[in-house]
Amino acid sequence: QVQLVDSGGGSVQAGGSLRLSCAASGLPYRSFDMAWFRQFPGKGREGVATFRVGYGATYYAESVKGRFTVSRDNANNLLFLQMNSLKPEDTSMYYCAAARGYVASWSNPDEYTYWGQGTQVTVSS
């Protein structure tokens, strides 16, 4: 049974930091893409960051570059998102996602099959 458990959200003031974690288990693939998404009310899921194992590279949404850092523990199927200098506009539900192997477009939510339950991040001004 595939399971993604994301955690680490909370409430902070603008300028603060949070670290999100995602633990994946049960995936029958030796290597697969994982990413962080967020979803604002009334909108679709937006790609935030990914650590692409196949390329050994990280990618970020423009709105979080320089503030967020994604990392991955491949041996234990863990994905992290260090969020610094948080802004009120970062307030959202954040989701961890995993694909069946590699994706063509990391920020396209349709390419991911498995999702965590979400963790709420709230940033007050």
CSV table of N, CA and C in Angstrom, one decimal:
chain,number,residue,atom,x,y,z
A,1,GLN,N,0.8,-1.2,0.0
A,1,GLN,CA,0.0,0.0,0.0
A,1,GLN,C,0.9,1.2,0.0
A,2,VAL,N,0.7,2.1,-1.0
A,2,VAL,CA,1.4,3.3,-1.1
A,2,VAL,C,0.9,4.4,-0.1
A,3,GLN,N,1.8,5.0,0.6
A,3,GLN,CA,1.4,6.0,1.5
A,3,GLN,C,2.4,7.2,1.5
A,4,LEU,N,1.9,8.4,1.5
A,4,LEU,CA,2.8,9.6,1.6
A,4,LEU,C,2.2,10.3,2.8
A,5,VAL,N,3.1,10.6,3.7
A,5,VAL,CA,2.7,11.3,5.0
A,5,VAL,C,3.5,12.6,5.0
A,6,ASP,N,2.8,13.7,4.9
A,6,ASP,CA,3.5,15.0,5.0
A,6,ASP,C,3.2,15.7,6.3
A,7,SER,N,4.2,16.4,6.8
A,7,SER,CA,4.0,17.1,8.1
A,7,SER,C,5.0,18.3,8.2
A,8,GLY,N,4.8,19.0,9.3
A,8,GLY,CA,5.7,20.2,9.5
A,8,GLY,C,5.1,21.5,9.3
A,9,GLY,N,3.9,21.6,8.9
A,9,GLY,CA,3.2,22.9,8.7
A,9,GLY,C,2.9,23.5,10.1
A,10,GLY,N,2.4,24.7,10.0
A,10,GLY,CA,2.1,25.5,11.2
A,10,GLY,C,1.9,26.9,11.0
A,11,SER,N,1.8,27.7,12.0
A,11,SER,CA,1.6,29.1,11.9
A,11,SER,C,2.8,29.9,12.4
A,12,VAL,N,3.2,30.8,11.5
A,12,VAL,CA,4.4,31.6,11.8
A,12,VAL,C,4.1,33.1,11.4
A,13,GLN,N,5.0,33.9,11.9
A,13,GLN,CA,4.9,35.3,11.4
A,13,GLN,C,5.7,35.5,10.2
A,14,ALA,N,5.4,36.5,9.4
A,14,ALA,CA,6.2,36.9,8.2
A,14,ALA,C,7.7,37.0,8.6
A,15,GLY,N,8.5,36.4,7.7
A,15,GLY,CA,9.9,36.3,8.0
A,15,GLY,C,10.4,35.1,8.7
A,16,GLY,N,9.4,34.3,9.2
A,16,GLY,CA,9.8,33.1,9.9
A,16,GLY,C,10.1,31.9,9.0
A,17,SER,N,10.3,30.8,9.6
A,17,SER,CA,10.7,29.6,8.9
A,17,SER,C,9.9,28.4,9.3
A,18,LEU,N,9.8,27.4,8.4
A,18,LEU,CA,9.2,26.1,8.7
A,18,LEU,C,9.9,25.1,7.8
A,19,ARG,N,9.9,23.9,8.3
A,19,ARG,CA,10.5,22.8,7.5
A,19,ARG,C,9.4,21.7,7.3
A,20,LEU,N,9.0,21.4,6.1
A,20,LEU,CA,8.1,20.4,5.8
A,20,LEU,C,8.8,19.1,5.5
A,21,SER,N,8.2,18.0,5.9
A,21,SER,CA,8.8,16.6,5.6
A,21,SER,C,7.7,15.8,5.0
A,22,CYS,N,8.2,14.9,4.2
A,22,CYS,CA,7.3,13.9,3.5
A,22,CYS,C,7.9,12.5,3.5
A,23,ALA,N,7.2,11.6,4.0
A,23,ALA,CA,7.7,10.2,4.1
A,23,ALA,C,6.9,9.3,3.1
A,24,ALA,N,7.6,8.7,2.2
A,24,ALA,CA,6.9,7.9,1.2
A,24,ALA,C,7.2,6.4,1.5
A,25,SER,N,6.2,5.6,1.4
A,25,SER,CA,6.4,4.2,1.7
A,25,SER,C,5.5,3.4,0.7
A,26,GLY,N,5.9,2.1,0.4
A,26,GLY,CA,5.1,1.2,-0.4
A,26,GLY,C,5.2,1.4,-1.9
A,27,LEU,N,6.0,2.4,-2.4
A,27,LEU,CA,6.1,2.6,-3.8
A,27,LEU,C,7.0,1.5,-4.4
A,28,PRO,N,6.5,0.8,-5.4
A,28,PRO,CA,7.2,-0.3,-6.0
A,28,PRO,C,8.2,0.1,-7.1
A,29,TYR,N,8.8,1.3,-7.0
A,29,TYR,CA,9.7,1.8,-8.0
A,29,TYR,C,11.1,2.0,-7.3
A,30,ARG,N,12.1,1.7,-8.0
A,30,ARG,CA,13.4,2.0,-7.4
A,30,ARG,C,13.8,3.5,-7.4
A,31,SER,N,13.2,4.2,-8.4
A,31,SER,CA,13.5,5.6,-8.5
A,31,SER,C,12.3,6.3,-9.0
A,32,PHE,N,11.9,7.4,-8.4
A,32,PHE,CA,10.7,8.1,-8.8
A,32,PHE,C,10.8,9.6,-8.4
A,33,ASP,N,10.1,10.4,-9.2
A,33,ASP,CA,10.1,11.9,-8.9
A,33,ASP,C,9.2,12.2,-7.7
A,34,MET,N,9.6,13.1,-6.9
A,34,MET,CA,8.7,13.6,-5.8
A,34,MET,C,8.8,15.2,-5.9
A,35,ALA,N,7.7,15.8,-5.4
A,35,ALA,CA,7.7,17.2,-5.5
A,35,ALA,C,6.7,17.8,-4.4
A,36,TRP,N,6.9,19.1,-4.2
A,36,TRP,CA,5.9,19.8,-3.3
A,36,TRP,C,5.0,20.6,-4.1
A,37,PHE,N,3.8,20.6,-3.8
A,37,PHE,CA,2.8,21.5,-4.4
A,37,PHE,C,2.0,22.2,-3.3
A,38,ARG,N,1.3,23.3,-3.7
A,38,ARG,CA,0.5,24.0,-2.8
A,38,ARG,C,-0.8,24.4,-3.5
A,39,GLN,N,-1.9,24.6,-2.8
A,39,GLN,CA,-3.1,24.9,-3.4
A,39,GLN,C,-3.8,26.0,-2.7
A,40,PHE,N,-4.1,27.1,-3.4
A,40,PHE,CA,-4.8,28.2,-2.9
A,40,PHE,C,-6.3,28.0,-3.1
A,41,PRO,N,-7.1,28.6,-2.2
A,41,PRO,CA,-8.6,28.4,-2.3
A,41,PRO,C,-9.1,28.8,-3.7
A,42,GLY,N,-9.8,27.9,-4.3
A,42,GLY,CA,-10.4,28.1,-5.6
A,42,GLY,C,-9.5,28.0,-6.8
A,43,LYS,N,-8.3,27.5,-6.6
A,43,LYS,CA,-7.3,27.4,-7.6
A,43,LYS,C,-6.7,25.9,-7.6
A,44,GLY,N,-6.1,25.6,-8.7
A,44,GLY,CA,-5.5,24.3,-8.9
A,44,GLY,C,-4.2,24.2,-8.1
A,45,ARG,N,-3.6,23.0,-8.0
A,45,ARG,CA,-2.4,22.8,-7.3
A,45,ARG,C,-1.2,23.4,-8.1
A,46,GLU,N,-0.3,24.1,-7.4
A,46,GLU,CA,0.8,24.8,-8.0
A,46,GLU,C,2.1,24.1,-7.6
A,47,GLY,N,3.0,23.8,-8.5
A,47,GLY,CA,4.2,23.3,-8.2
A,47,GLY,C,5.1,24.2,-7.4
A,48,VAL,N,5.7,23.8,-6.3
A,48,VAL,CA,6.5,24.7,-5.5
A,48,VAL,C,8.0,24.3,-5.7
A,49,ALA,N,8.3,23.0,-5.6
A,49,ALA,CA,9.7,22.6,-5.7
A,49,ALA,C,9.8,21.1,-5.9
A,50,THR,N,11.0,20.7,-6.5
A,50,THR,CA,11.2,19.3,-6.7
A,50,THR,C,12.7,19.0,-6.6
A,51,PHE,N,13.0,17.8,-6.2
A,51,PHE,CA,14.4,17.3,-6.3
A,51,PHE,C,14.4,16.2,-7.2
A,52,ARG,N,14.9,16.3,-8.4
A,52,ARG,CA,14.8,15.3,-9.5
A,52,ARG,C,15.9,14.4,-9.4
A,53,VAL,N,15.7,13.2,-8.9
A,53,VAL,CA,16.7,12.2,-8.7
A,53,VAL,C,17.5,11.9,-10.0
A,54,GLY,N,16.7,11.7,-11.1
A,54,GLY,CA,17.3,11.3,-12.3
A,54,GLY,C,18.3,12.4,-12.9
A,55,TYR,N,18.1,13.6,-12.6
A,55,TYR,CA,18.9,14.7,-13.1
A,55,TYR,C,19.9,15.2,-12.0
A,56,GLY,N,19.6,14.8,-10.8
A,56,GLY,CA,20.4,15.4,-9.7
A,56,GLY,C,20.2,16.9,-9.6
A,57,ALA,N,19.0,17.4,-9.8
A,57,ALA,CA,18.8,18.8,-9.9
A,57,ALA,C,17.6,19.2,-9.1
A,58,THR,N,17.5,20.5,-8.7
A,58,THR,CA,16.4,21.0,-8.0
A,58,THR,C,15.7,22.1,-8.9
A,59,TYR,N,14.4,22.2,-8.8
A,59,TYR,CA,13.7,23.2,-9.5
A,59,TYR,C,12.7,23.8,-8.6
A,60,TYR,N,12.4,25.1,-8.8
A,60,TYR,CA,11.6,25.9,-7.9
A,60,TYR,C,10.6,26.8,-8.7
A,61,ALA,N,9.5,27.0,-8.1
A,61,ALA,CA,8.6,28.1,-8.6
A,61,ALA,C,9.3,29.4,-8.5
A,62,GLU,N,9.1,30.3,-9.4
A,62,GLU,CA,9.7,31.6,-9.3
A,62,GLU,C,9.4,32.3,-8.0
A,63,SER,N,8.2,32.2,-7.5
A,63,SER,CA,7.8,32.9,-6.3
A,63,SER,C,8.5,32.5,-5.0
A,64,VAL,N,9.2,31.3,-5.1
A,64,VAL,CA,9.9,30.8,-3.9
A,64,VAL,C,11.4,30.7,-4.0
A,65,LYS,N,11.9,31.0,-5.2
A,65,LYS,CA,13.3,30.9,-5.4
A,65,LYS,C,14.1,31.8,-4.4
A,66,GLY,N,15.2,31.3,-3.9
A,66,GLY,CA,16.0,32.1,-2.9
A,66,GLY,C,15.5,32.0,-1.5
A,67,ARG,N,14.2,31.5,-1.3
A,67,ARG,CA,13.7,31.4,0.0
A,67,ARG,C,13.5,30.0,0.5
A,68,PHE,N,13.1,29.1,-0.5
A,68,PHE,CA,12.8,27.7,-0.1
A,68,PHE,C,13.9,26.8,-0.7
A,69,THR,N,14.2,25.8,0.1
A,69,THR,CA,15.2,24.8,-0.3
A,69,THR,C,14.6,23.4,-0.2
A,70,VAL,N,14.7,22.6,-1.3
A,70,VAL,CA,14.1,21.3,-1.3
A,70,VAL,C,15.3,20.3,-1.2
A,71,SER,N,15.1,19.2,-0.5
A,71,SER,CA,16.2,18.2,-0.3
A,71,SER,C,15.5,16.8,-0.2
A,72,ARG,N,16.3,15.8,-0.5
A,72,ARG,CA,15.7,14.5,-0.5
A,72,ARG,C,16.7,13.5,0.1
A,73,ASP,N,16.1,12.6,0.8
A,73,ASP,CA,16.9,11.4,1.4
A,73,ASP,C,16.4,10.2,0.6
A,74,ASN,N,17.2,9.9,-0.4
A,74,ASN,CA,16.7,8.8,-1.3
A,74,ASN,C,16.6,7.5,-0.7
A,75,ALA,N,17.6,7.2,0.2
A,75,ALA,CA,17.7,5.9,0.8
A,75,ALA,C,16.4,5.6,1.7
A,76,ASN,N,15.9,6.7,2.2
A,76,ASN,CA,14.7,6.5,3.1
A,76,ASN,C,13.4,7.1,2.5
A,77,ASN,N,13.5,7.5,1.2
A,77,ASN,CA,12.3,8.0,0.5
A,77,ASN,C,11.6,9.2,1.3
A,78,LEU,N,12.5,10.1,1.7
A,78,LEU,CA,12.0,11.3,2.4
A,78,LEU,C,12.3,12.5,1.5
A,79,LEU,N,11.3,13.4,1.6
A,79,LEU,CA,11.5,14.7,0.9
A,79,LEU,C,11.2,15.8,1.9
A,80,PHE,N,12.1,16.9,1.8
A,80,PHE,CA,12.0,18.0,2.7
A,80,PHE,C,11.8,19.3,2.0
A,81,LEU,N,11.2,20.3,2.6
A,81,LEU,CA,11.1,21.6,2.1
A,81,LEU,C,11.4,22.6,3.2
A,82,GLN,N,12.6,23.2,3.2
A,82,GLN,CA,12.9,24.2,4.1
A,82,GLN,C,12.4,25.6,3.6
A,83,MET,N,11.6,26.2,4.4
A,83,MET,CA,10.9,27.4,3.9
A,83,MET,C,11.4,28.6,4.8
A,84,ASN,N,12.2,29.5,4.3
A,84,ASN,CA,12.7,30.7,5.0
A,84,ASN,C,12.0,31.9,4.5
A,85,SER,N,12.1,33.0,5.3
A,85,SER,CA,11.6,34.3,4.8
A,85,SER,C,10.2,34.2,4.3
A,86,LEU,N,9.4,33.5,5.1
A,86,LEU,CA,8.0,33.3,4.7
A,86,LEU,C,7.2,34.5,4.6
A,87,LYS,N,6.3,34.6,3.6
A,87,LYS,CA,5.5,35.7,3.4
A,87,LYS,C,4.0,35.3,3.6
A,88,PRO,N,3.1,36.3,3.9
A,88,PRO,CA,1.7,36.0,4.0
A,88,PRO,C,1.1,35.3,2.7
A,89,GLU,N,1.7,35.6,1.6
A,89,GLU,CA,1.2,35.0,0.3
A,89,GLU,C,1.6,33.5,0.2
A,90,ASP,N,2.5,33.0,1.1
A,90,ASP,CA,2.8,31.6,1.1
A,90,ASP,C,1.8,30.8,1.9
A,91,THR,N,0.9,31.5,2.5
A,91,THR,CA,-0.2,30.7,3.2
A,91,THR,C,-1.0,29.8,2.3
A,92,SER,N,-1.0,28.6,2.6
A,92,SER,CA,-1.6,27.6,1.7
A,92,SER,C,-1.6,26.2,2.4
A,93,MET,N,-2.3,25.3,1.7
A,93,MET,CA,-2.1,23.9,2.1
A,93,MET,C,-1.0,23.3,1.2
A,94,TYR,N,0.0,22.7,1.8
A,94,TYR,CA,1.1,22.1,1.0
A,94,TYR,C,1.0,20.6,1.0
A,95,TYR,N,1.3,20.1,-0.2
A,95,TYR,CA,1.1,18.6,-0.5
A,95,TYR,C,2.4,18.1,-1.0
A,96,CYS,N,2.7,16.9,-0.6
A,96,CYS,CA,3.8,16.1,-1.1
A,96,CYS,C,3.2,15.2,-2.2
A,97,ALA,N,4.0,15.0,-3.3
A,97,ALA,CA,3.5,14.2,-4.4
A,97,ALA,C,4.6,13.3,-4.9
A,98,ALA,N,4.2,12.1,-5.3
A,98,ALA,CA,5.2,11.1,-5.9
A,98,ALA,C,4.6,10.6,-7.2
A,99,ALA,N,5.5,10.3,-8.2
A,99,ALA,CA,5.1,9.9,-9.5
A,99,ALA,C,5.5,8.4,-9.7
A,100,ARG,N,4.9,7.8,-10.7
A,100,ARG,CA,5.3,6.5,-11.1
A,100,ARG,C,6.5,6.5,-12.0
A,101,GLY,N,7.6,6.7,-11.4
A,101,GLY,CA,8.9,6.9,-12.2
A,101,GLY,C,9.2,8.4,-12.4
A,102,TYR,N,9.6,8.7,-13.6
A,102,TYR,CA,10.0,10.1,-13.8
A,102,TYR,C,8.9,10.8,-14.6
A,103,VAL,N,8.8,12.2,-14.3
A,103,VAL,CA,7.8,13.0,-15.0
A,103,VAL,C,8.5,13.8,-16.1
A,104,ALA,N,7.6,14.3,-17.0
A,104,ALA,CA,8.1,15.1,-18.1
A,104,ALA,C,8.2,16.6,-17.7
A,105,SER,N,7.2,17.0,-16.9
A,105,SER,CA,7.1,18.3,-16.4
A,105,SER,C,6.8,18.3,-14.9
A,106,TRP,N,7.8,18.7,-14.2
A,106,TRP,CA,7.8,18.6,-12.7
A,106,TRP,C,6.7,19.3,-12.1
A,107,SER,N,6.2,20.4,-12.6
A,107,SER,CA,5.2,21.2,-12.0
A,107,SER,C,3.8,20.9,-12.4
A,108,ASN,N,3.6,19.9,-13.2
A,108,ASN,CA,2.3,19.5,-13.7
A,108,ASN,C,1.7,18.5,-12.7
A,109,PRO,N,0.7,18.8,-11.9
A,109,PRO,CA,0.2,17.9,-10.9
A,109,PRO,C,-0.4,16.6,-11.5
A,110,ASP,N,-0.8,16.7,-12.8
A,110,ASP,CA,-1.4,15.5,-13.4
A,110,ASP,C,-0.4,14.4,-13.6
A,111,GLU,N,0.9,14.7,-13.5
A,111,GLU,CA,1.9,13.7,-13.7
A,111,GLU,C,2.2,12.9,-12.5
A,112,TYR,N,1.6,13.3,-11.4
A,112,TYR,CA,1.8,12.6,-10.1
A,112,TYR,C,0.6,11.7,-9.7
A,113,THR,N,0.9,10.6,-9.2
A,113,THR,CA,-0.1,9.6,-8.9
A,113,THR,C,-0.5,9.6,-7.4
A,114,TYR,N,0.5,9.8,-6.6
A,114,TYR,CA,0.3,9.6,-5.2
A,114,TYR,C,0.5,11.0,-4.5
A,115,TRP,N,-0.4,11.2,-3.5
A,115,TRP,CA,-0.4,12.5,-2.8
A,115,TRP,C,-0.5,12.3,-1.3
A,116,GLY,N,0.2,13.2,-0.6
A,116,GLY,CA,0.1,13.2,0.9
A,116,GLY,C,-1.3,13.9,1.2
A,117,GLN,N,-1.6,13.9,2.5
A,117,GLN,CA,-2.8,14.4,3.0
A,117,GLN,C,-2.8,15.9,3.1
A,118,GLY,N,-1.7,16.5,3.0
A,118,GLY,CA,-1.5,18.0,3.1
A,118,GLY,C,-1.2,18.5,4.5
A,119,THR,N,-0.5,19.5,4.5
A,119,THR,CA,-0.1,20.2,5.8
A,119,THR,C,-0.3,21.7,5.6
A,120,GLN,N,-1.0,22.3,6.5
A,120,GLN,CA,-1.3,23.7,6.4
A,120,GLN,C,-0.2,24.6,6.9
A,121,VAL,N,0.1,25.6,6.0
A,121,VAL,CA,1.1,26.6,6.4
A,121,VAL,C,0.4,28.0,6.4
A,122,THR,N,0.5,28.6,7.5
A,122,THR,CA,-0.2,29.9,7.7
A,122,THR,C,0.9,31.0,8.1
A,123,VAL,N,1.0,32.0,7.4
A,123,VAL,CA,1.9,33.1,7.6
A,123,VAL,C,1.2,34.4,7.9
A,124,SER,N,1.4,35.0,9.1
A,124,SER,CA,0.7,36.2,9.4
A,124,SER,C,1.6,37.4,9.3
A,125,SER,N,1.0,38.5,8.9
A,125,SER,CA,1.8,39.7,8.7
A,125,SER,C,2.0,40.5,10.0
